[in-house]
Coordinates of C-alpha atoms in Angstrom, one line a residue:
M10 CA 117.8 300.6 106.4
V11 CA 121.4 299.5 106.1
V12 CA 120.5 296.2 107.7
G13 CA 117.8 295.6 105.1
V14 CA 120.1 296.4 102.3
V15 CA 122.8 294.1 103.7
A16 CA 120.3 291.3 104.2
G17 CA 119.0 291.7 100.6
V18 CA 122.5 291.6 99.2
A19 CA 123.2 288.5 101.3
V20 CA 120.1 286.8 100.0
A21 CA 120.9 287.8 96.4
A22 CA 124.4 286.5 96.8
F23 CA 123.1 283.2 98.2
L24 CA 120.6 282.8 95.4
A25 CA 123.2 283.7 92.9
S26 CA 125.6 281.1 94.3
I27 CA 122.8 278.5 94.2
G28 CA 122.1 279.4 90.5
L29 CA 125.8 279.3 89.7
F30 CA 126.1 275.8 91.4
K31 CA 123.1 274.5 89.4
M32 CA 124.8 275.7 86.2
M33 CA 128.1 274.1 87.2
W34 CA 126.7 270.7 88.5
R35 CA 125.9 268.1 85.9
V36 CA 124.6 264.5 86.6
A37 CA 125.0 261.6 84.2
E38 CA 121.9 259.4 83.6
P39 CA 122.2 255.6 83.9
N40 CA 122.0 255.2 80.1
E41 CA 124.4 258.0 79.1
A42 CA 128.0 259.1 79.6
L43 CA 129.2 262.7 80.1
V44 CA 132.2 263.7 78.0
I45 CA 133.8 266.8 79.6
S46 CA 136.6 268.5 77.6
G47 CA 138.6 271.7 78.2
S48 CA 141.1 270.5 80.8
K49 CA 143.7 267.8 81.2
H50 CA 142.6 264.7 83.0
R51 CA 144.1 261.4 83.9
M52 CA 141.9 258.4 84.2
E53 CA 142.7 254.8 84.9
G54 CA 142.9 252.6 81.8
L55 CA 143.3 255.6 79.4
E56 CA 146.3 257.1 77.9
E57 CA 147.8 260.0 79.7
G58 CA 146.8 263.5 78.6
M59 CA 143.7 262.4 76.8
G60 CA 142.2 265.9 77.0
F61 CA 138.7 265.0 78.2
R62 CA 137.0 263.4 81.2
I63 CA 134.2 260.7 81.2
V64 CA 131.6 260.6 83.9
T65 CA 128.9 257.8 84.2
G66 CA 126.3 257.4 86.8
R67 CA 127.2 260.3 89.1
G68 CA 127.4 264.1 89.2
T69 CA 130.4 266.4 88.6
L70 CA 131.2 270.2 88.5
V71 CA 131.7 271.8 85.2
L72 CA 133.2 275.2 84.8
P73 CA 131.1 277.2 82.3
G74 CA 133.2 278.8 79.6
V75 CA 136.2 276.7 80.6
Q76 CA 134.9 273.2 80.1
A77 CA 132.4 271.8 77.5
V78 CA 130.0 268.9 78.4
R79 CA 128.4 266.6 75.8
K80 CA 126.4 263.4 76.2
L81 CA 127.0 259.9 74.6
S82 CA 124.0 257.5 74.7
L83 CA 124.6 254.1 76.0
D84 CA 121.2 252.7 74.8
L85 CA 120.8 249.7 72.5
N86 CA 120.9 250.3 68.8
E87 CA 119.6 248.1 66.0
T88 CA 120.4 247.8 62.3
E89 CA 118.8 245.6 59.6
L90 CA 121.0 243.5 57.4
Q91 CA 120.1 242.9 53.7
V92 CA 123.2 241.7 52.0
D93 CA 123.6 240.3 48.5
C94 CA 126.2 237.5 48.6
V95 CA 127.7 234.8 46.4
T96 CA 128.5 231.4 47.7
H97 CA 131.5 229.3 47.2
Q98 CA 129.5 227.6 44.4
G99 CA 128.8 230.9 42.7
I100 CA 125.2 230.9 43.6
P101 CA 123.8 234.4 44.4
L102 CA 121.9 234.7 47.7
R103 CA 120.4 237.4 49.8
V104 CA 121.0 237.2 53.5
R105 CA 118.6 239.0 55.8
G106 CA 119.3 239.5 59.5
V107 CA 119.5 242.0 62.4
V108 CA 122.4 243.3 64.6
I109 CA 121.7 244.7 68.1
F110 CA 124.7 246.6 69.5
K111 CA 125.6 249.4 71.9
V112 CA 128.5 251.5 73.2
G113 CA 130.6 249.5 75.7
D114 CA 130.3 250.3 79.4
D115 CA 134.0 250.6 80.1
F116 CA 135.9 253.9 79.8
V117 CA 138.0 252.7 76.9
S118 CA 134.9 251.8 74.8
I119 CA 133.2 255.1 75.7
A120 CA 136.4 257.0 74.7
N121 CA 136.6 255.2 71.4
A122 CA 132.9 255.7 70.6
A123 CA 133.2 259.4 71.7
R124 CA 136.0 260.0 69.3
R125 CA 134.1 258.4 66.4
F126 CA 130.4 259.0 67.0
L127 CA 130.0 261.9 69.5
D128 CA 128.6 264.2 66.8
Q129 CA 127.4 261.4 64.5
Q130 CA 125.4 259.1 66.7
K131 CA 122.6 258.9 64.2
L132 CA 125.0 257.4 61.6
M133 CA 126.1 254.7 64.0
S134 CA 123.7 252.1 62.6
E135 CA 124.8 252.7 59.0
R136 CA 128.4 252.3 59.9
V137 CA 127.7 249.0 61.7
H138 CA 125.7 247.8 58.7
N139 CA 128.6 248.5 56.4
V140 CA 131.0 246.6 58.7
F141 CA 128.8 243.5 58.9
A142 CA 127.9 243.6 55.2
G143 CA 131.5 243.4 54.1
H144 CA 132.4 240.6 56.5
L145 CA 129.2 238.7 55.7
R146 CA 130.0 238.7 52.0
S147 CA 133.4 237.5 52.7
I148 CA 132.2 234.6 54.9
V149 CA 129.4 233.6 52.6
G150 CA 131.9 233.4 49.7
G151 CA 133.7 230.6 51.6
L152 CA 130.6 228.5 52.3
T153 CA 128.2 226.4 50.3
V154 CA 124.5 226.7 50.2
E155 CA 124.2 223.4 52.0
D156 CA 126.5 224.6 54.8
M157 CA 124.5 227.7 55.3
I158 CA 121.2 225.9 55.4
R159 CA 122.3 223.0 57.6
D160 CA 124.5 225.0 60.0
R161 CA 123.3 228.6 60.3
E162 CA 124.9 229.0 63.7
K163 CA 128.3 228.5 62.0
L164 CA 127.6 231.5 59.7
T165 CA 126.5 233.6 62.7
G166 CA 129.5 232.7 64.8
Q167 CA 132.0 233.4 62.0
T168 CA 130.4 236.7 61.3
R169 CA 130.5 237.8 65.0
A170 CA 134.1 236.7 65.3
A171 CA 135.2 238.6 62.1
C172 CA 133.5 241.8 63.2
G173 CA 134.6 241.6 66.8
T174 CA 137.9 243.4 66.4
E175 CA 136.5 246.3 64.3
M176 CA 133.5 246.7 66.6
E177 CA 135.9 246.9 69.6
K178 CA 137.9 249.7 67.8
L179 CA 134.7 251.5 67.3
G180 CA 133.9 251.2 71.0
L181 CA 130.8 249.1 70.3
I182 CA 129.8 245.6 71.5
V183 CA 127.4 243.2 69.7
D184 CA 124.6 242.0 72.0
S185 CA 122.9 239.9 69.3
L186 CA 123.3 238.8 65.7
Q187 CA 120.4 236.9 64.1
I188 CA 120.2 235.6 60.5
H189 CA 116.5 235.7 59.7
E190 CA 116.3 234.4 56.2
I191 CA 118.3 233.3 53.2
E192 CA 116.7 234.2 50.0
D193 CA 117.4 232.2 46.8
P194 CA 116.6 234.2 43.6
T195 CA 117.8 231.4 41.3
G196 CA 115.7 228.6 42.9
Y197 CA 118.7 226.5 43.8
I198 CA 117.5 225.8 47.3
K199 CA 114.1 224.9 45.9
N200 CA 115.7 222.5 43.4
L201 CA 117.9 221.2 46.2
A202 CA 114.8 220.4 48.1
A203 CA 113.0 218.8 45.2
P204 CA 114.3 215.3 45.6
H205 CA 113.5 215.4 49.3
A206 CA 110.1 216.9 48.5
A207 CA 109.5 214.1 45.9
A208 CA 110.5 211.5 48.4
V209 CA 108.3 213.0 51.0
Q210 CA 105.4 213.2 48.4
R211 CA 106.0 209.6 47.5
D212 CA 106.0 208.6 51.2
A213 CA 102.9 210.6 51.6
R214 CA 101.1 208.9 48.7
I215 CA 102.2 205.5 50.0
A216 CA 101.0 206.4 53.5
Q217 CA 97.7 207.6 52.0
A218 CA 97.3 204.4 50.0
E219 CA 98.1 202.4 53.1
S220 CA 95.6 204.5 55.0
N221 CA 93.0 203.9 52.4
R222 CA 93.6 200.1 52.5
L223 CA 93.3 200.1 56.2
A224 CA 90.2 202.1 56.0
T225 CA 88.7 199.7 53.4
E226 CA 89.6 196.7 55.6
A227 CA 88.1 198.5 58.6
E228 CA 84.9 199.2 56.6
Q229 CA 84.6 195.6 55.5
Q230 CA 85.2 194.4 59.0
S231 CA 82.6 196.8 60.2
Y232 CA 80.1 195.5 57.6
A233 CA 80.9 191.9 58.7
R234 CA 80.3 192.8 62.3
M235 CA 77.1 194.5 61.3
A236 CA 76.0 191.3 59.6
E237 CA 77.1 189.2 62.6
A238 CA 75.1 191.5 64.9
T239 CA 72.1 191.2 62.6
R240 CA 72.4 187.4 62.7
D241 CA 72.8 187.4 66.5
S242 CA 69.8 189.7 66.8
E243 CA 67.6 187.5 64.7
I244 CA 68.7 184.4 66.7
L245 CA 67.9 186.1 69.9
Q246 CA 64.6 187.3 68.6
A247 CA 63.8 183.7 67.5
G248 CA 64.8 182.5 71.0
Y249 CA 62.6 185.1 72.7
Q250 CA 59.7 184.1 70.4
A251 CA 60.2 180.5 71.4
E252 CA 60.2 181.5 75.1
R253 CA 57.0 183.5 74.5
D254 CA 55.3 180.6 72.8
K255 CA 56.4 178.3 75.6
A256 CA 55.1 180.7 78.2
G257 CA 51.8 181.0 76.4
A258 CA 51.5 177.2 76.4
K259 CA 52.2 177.1 80.1
A260 CA 49.7 179.8 80.7
R261 CA 47.0 177.8 78.8
Q262 CA 47.9 174.7 80.9
A263 CA 47.9 176.7 84.2
G264 CA 44.2 176.3 84.8
P265 CA 44.1 172.5 84.8
L266 CA 47.4 172.3 86.7
A267 CA 46.1 174.7 89.3
D268 CA 42.9 172.7 89.8
A269 CA 45.0 169.5 90.2
A270 CA 47.4 171.2 92.6
A271 CA 44.4 172.5 94.6
R272 CA 42.9 169.1 94.8
Q273 CA 46.3 167.6 95.8
E274 CA 46.6 170.3 98.5
V275 CA 43.2 169.5 99.9
V276 CA 44.1 165.8 100.1
V277 CA 47.4 166.7 101.9
Q278 CA 45.6 169.0 104.3
E279 CA 42.9 166.4 105.1
T280 CA 45.7 163.8 105.7
R281 CA 47.4 166.2 108.0
V282 CA 44.2 166.8 109.9
A283 CA 43.7 163.1 110.4
E284 CA 47.3 162.7 111.7
L285 CA 46.7 165.6 114.1
E286 CA 43.4 164.1 115.3
A287 CA 45.2 160.8 115.9
H288 CA 47.9 162.5 117.8
R289 CA 45.4 164.4 119.8
R290 CA 43.6 161.2 120.8
E291 CA 46.9 159.7 121.7
Q292 CA 47.7 162.6 124.0
Q293 CA 44.2 162.5 125.5
L294 CA 44.7 158.8 126.2
Q295 CA 48.0 159.6 127.8
A296 CA 46.4 162.2 130.0
D297 CA 43.2 160.4 130.9
V298 CA 44.4 156.7 131.3
R299 CA 48.1 156.2 131.4
K300 CA 49.1 159.1 133.7
P301 CA 46.5 158.3 136.4
A302 CA 47.3 154.6 136.3
D303 CA 51.0 155.3 136.6
A304 CA 50.4 157.7 139.5
Q305 CA 48.2 155.2 141.3
A306 CA 50.7 152.4 140.8
Y307 CA 53.5 154.7 141.8
E308 CA 51.6 155.6 145.0
K309 CA 51.0 151.9 146.0
R310 CA 54.6 150.9 145.1
T311 CA 56.0 153.8 147.2
L312 CA 53.8 152.9 150.2
A313 CA 54.7 149.2 150.0
E314 CA 58.4 150.1 149.8
A315 CA 58.1 152.5 152.7
E316 CA 56.3 149.8 154.8
R317 CA 59.0 147.3 153.8
D318 CA 61.8 149.6 154.7
A319 CA 60.1 150.3 158.1
R320 CA 59.8 146.6 158.9
I321 CA 63.4 146.0 157.9
S322 CA 64.6 148.8 160.1
A323 CA 62.6 147.6 163.0
A324 CA 63.9 144.0 162.5
E325 CA 67.4 145.2 162.3
A326 CA 67.0 147.4 165.4
K327 CA 65.5 144.4 167.3
A328 CA 68.3 142.1 166.1
K329 CA 70.9 144.7 167.2
E330 CA 69.3 144.9 170.6
T331 CA 69.2 141.1 171.0
E332 CA 72.8 140.9 170.0
L333 CA 73.9 143.6 172.4
A334 CA 71.9 141.9 175.2
A335 CA 73.5 138.5 174.4
A336 CA 76.9 140.1 174.4
A337 CA 76.3 141.7 177.7
E338 CA 75.1 138.5 179.2
A339 CA 78.1 136.6 177.9
T340 CA 80.4 139.2 179.3
R341 CA 78.7 139.0 182.7
V342 CA 78.9 135.2 182.7
K343 CA 82.5 135.3 181.6
T344 CA 83.4 137.7 184.3
A345 CA 81.7 135.7 186.9
A346 CA 83.4 132.5 185.7
G347 CA 86.7 134.2 185.7
A348 CA 86.2 135.4 189.3
E349 CA 85.1 131.9 190.4
A350 CA 88.0 130.4 188.6
E351 CA 90.4 132.8 190.3
A352 CA 88.9 132.0 193.7
T353 CA 89.1 128.3 193.2
K354 CA 92.1 128.0 191.0
T355 CA 93.5 125.3 193.2
R356 CA 90.6 123.1 192.4
G357 CA 90.3 121.3 189.1
A358 CA 86.6 121.1 189.3
A359 CA 86.4 124.9 189.6
T360 CA 88.5 125.1 186.4
A361 CA 86.2 122.8 184.6
A362 CA 83.1 124.7 185.8
A363 CA 84.6 128.0 184.6
T364 CA 85.4 126.5 181.2
R365 CA 81.9 125.1 180.8
A366 CA 80.5 128.5 181.9
T367 CA 82.6 130.3 179.3
G368 CA 81.4 127.9 176.6
E369 CA 77.8 128.3 177.5
A370 CA 78.2 132.1 177.4
E371 CA 79.7 132.0 173.9
A372 CA 77.0 129.6 172.8
A373 CA 74.3 132.0 174.1
A374 CA 75.9 134.9 172.3
A375 CA 76.1 132.9 169.0
Q376 CA 72.4 131.9 169.4
A377 CA 71.4 135.5 170.0
K378 CA 73.2 136.7 166.9
G379 CA 71.6 133.9 164.8
L380 CA 68.2 134.9 166.1
A381 CA 68.8 138.5 165.1
N382 CA 69.9 137.6 161.6
A383 CA 66.9 135.3 161.2
E384 CA 64.6 138.1 162.3
A385 CA 66.0 140.6 159.8
T386 CA 65.8 138.1 156.9
K387 CA 62.2 137.4 157.9
A388 CA 61.3 141.1 157.9
K389 CA 62.9 141.6 154.5
G390 CA 61.1 138.6 153.0
L391 CA 57.8 139.9 154.4
A392 CA 58.3 143.3 152.9
E393 CA 59.1 141.9 149.4
A394 CA 56.0 139.7 149.6
E395 CA 53.9 142.7 150.6
A396 CA 55.3 144.6 147.6
I397 CA 54.5 141.7 145.2
K398 CA 51.0 141.4 146.7
A399 CA 50.5 145.2 146.2
R400 CA 51.5 145.1 142.5
A401 CA 49.3 142.1 142.0
A402 CA 46.4 143.9 143.6
A403 CA 47.0 147.0 141.4
L404 CA 47.0 144.8 138.3
A405 CA 43.8 143.1 139.4
E406 CA 42.1 146.3 140.1
N407 CA 43.2 148.3 137.1
Q408 CA 43.2 145.8 134.2
E409 CA 41.6 148.4 131.9
A410 CA 44.3 151.0 132.7
V411 CA 47.0 148.4 132.0
V412 CA 45.5 147.6 128.7
A413 CA 45.0 151.2 127.9
Q414 CA 48.6 151.9 128.8
Q415 CA 49.9 149.1 126.5
L416 CA 47.7 150.4 123.7
A417 CA 49.0 154.0 124.2
E418 CA 52.6 152.8 124.2
N419 CA 52.1 150.8 121.0
W420 CA 49.7 153.3 119.3
P421 CA 52.1 154.4 116.5
E422 CA 52.6 150.7 115.5
I423 CA 48.8 150.2 115.6
V424 CA 48.2 153.3 113.4
L425 CA 50.9 152.1 111.0
A426 CA 49.4 148.6 110.8
G427 CA 45.9 150.2 110.2
A428 CA 47.3 152.5 107.5
S429 CA 49.1 149.6 105.7
A430 CA 45.7 148.5 104.4
F431 CA 45.9 151.5 102.0
G432 CA 49.5 150.9 100.9
N433 CA 48.6 149.1 97.7
V434 CA 45.8 151.5 96.7
D435 CA 46.9 153.6 93.7
N436 CA 43.9 155.9 93.3
M437 CA 41.3 156.6 96.0
V438 CA 38.2 158.7 95.7
V439 CA 36.8 160.2 98.9
L440 CA 33.2 161.5 98.6
N441 CA 32.8 163.2 101.9
G442 CA 36.2 164.8 102.5
A443 CA 37.8 164.6 106.0
D444 CA 34.9 162.7 107.5
G445 CA 35.3 160.0 105.0
M446 CA 39.0 159.7 105.7
A447 CA 38.3 159.6 109.5
D448 CA 35.8 156.8 109.0
M449 CA 38.1 154.7 107.0
F450 CA 40.9 155.1 109.5
A451 CA 38.5 154.2 112.4
K452 CA 37.4 151.1 110.6
A453 CA 40.9 150.1 110.0
L454 CA 41.9 150.7 113.6
T455 CA 38.9 148.7 115.0
M456 CA 40.4 145.5 113.5
G457 CA 42.8 145.6 116.5
G458 CA 40.0 145.7 119.0
T459 CA 39.7 141.9 119.0
G460 CA 43.1 141.8 120.8
L461 CA 41.6 143.6 123.9
G462 CA 40.0 140.4 125.3
L463 CA 43.2 138.4 124.7
A464 CA 45.1 141.1 126.7
R465 CA 42.7 140.8 129.6
Q466 CA 43.0 137.0 129.7
L467 CA 46.8 137.3 129.6
L468 CA 46.7 139.7 132.6
S469 CA 44.4 137.4 134.6
S470 CA 46.7 134.4 134.0
M471 CA 49.7 136.6 135.0
Q472 CA 47.8 137.6 138.2
Q473 CA 47.1 133.9 139.1
N474 CA 50.6 132.9 138.4
G475 CA 51.9 135.7 140.6
Q476 CA 49.8 134.7 143.6
A477 CA 50.9 131.1 143.3
A478 CA 54.5 132.1 143.1
A479 CA 54.0 134.3 146.2
E480 CA 52.5 131.4 148.1
A481 CA 55.4 129.1 147.1
S482 CA 58.1 131.7 147.8
P483 CA 61.0 130.5 150.0
L484 CA 60.5 133.6 152.1
N485 CA 57.2 132.2 153.5
G486 CA 59.0 128.9 154.4
L487 CA 61.8 130.8 156.0
A488 CA 59.3 132.8 158.0
Q489 CA 57.6 129.6 159.1
N490 CA 60.8 128.0 160.0
Q491 CA 61.9 131.0 162.0
K492 CA 58.7 131.2 163.8
V493 CA 59.3 128.5 166.3
P494 CA 62.5 129.9 167.7
M495 CA 60.9 133.3 168.0
D496 CA 58.0 131.7 169.9
E497 CA 60.3 129.7 172.1
K498 CA 62.1 132.8 173.0

């Protein structure tokens, strides 16, 4: 029971101490300052024994009944200025503006404001208005209207400078001073602006007149361009109409021109067909006549050349063999003569016999060599004669092929000569188309047929002359002249 009473007393004492502490502990808000009076305090920057303490932004203990606590607002304050002033020129004006101020944040400013406005904070704006009104009248009295209008910042700066000392004594600072409007009840400012307004109005009228002139010129130029565009349009329309008329005329002439072009195309195609037919016949002649004749002549010429080469090779081999035999015989005779001369060198007759034997051996060798050369020359001449004879026989057997070959080689000149008959013809009418053209070209070409017999006679005479030349050839005489030594051998 006693323990419970003691615990209750302790709790009550604890709660009482908490309540007492809350009553004694005061906290200053960021926008206020606590002014604590009732005891002597010493603060840095303040005179000694001021009799009160200033607390900002923190908490402090206050003894109830011993000390008194009051709050001084540090918020911004605003006061409207409407001051009737007279300028240096004696012209009455009304200046309207606004002053934004507050209590300074330092302890000196707070102490000065606390002494003057602690119980009269609502009257702070009125006091500030009176201070600024007096100084504003004084400053405006030293200025002209023109100065105030042209340099309003000068008026603001002078007012703030003049009120700065008094505001500092009141513990206040000015955050902003703005002159909103300067009213002119007498119309001085309006009259002052009249010349400028008249000049501006004059310039405006001049500008308007210039603008009207430019607009009129632009309109006239626009009308001229419209007329020019109309003219160009009419010219273009006339040109287009002329082109349409020309196209219509061409369209009306298109039928006859198309018929003439079609007829011209037919003639061109028929001429091309005739040219192709002539080319085909030429190619056919090449394939049927010239190529077989060339192949046959080439075969005979190749065989004759092969036979000639074989005879020449045989003659050369035989001549070589004879030459080698003669050389061997000469060597043998010379060796024997040398041996005999060595055996009988003491005898002059032996020497003469050896000399004669040596001469005879050399003569026999020279004779054998001459016989070999003669035999080779004879074989070559015989081979050439055989080749000439083979060509003459080929010409005699294939006269038609030769004539056909010559005709095929000269066929373009023949066709050109046949077509020259139509060179002086200006207009030619063909009744049966391509057949008529082919008949005319065939008749023109047959005029060259009379030359076929003449070509044959020329080939016959060439053949006879070739045979006579072959018989009178020096090769035959050479072969006859060489025949006797060969027979003798």
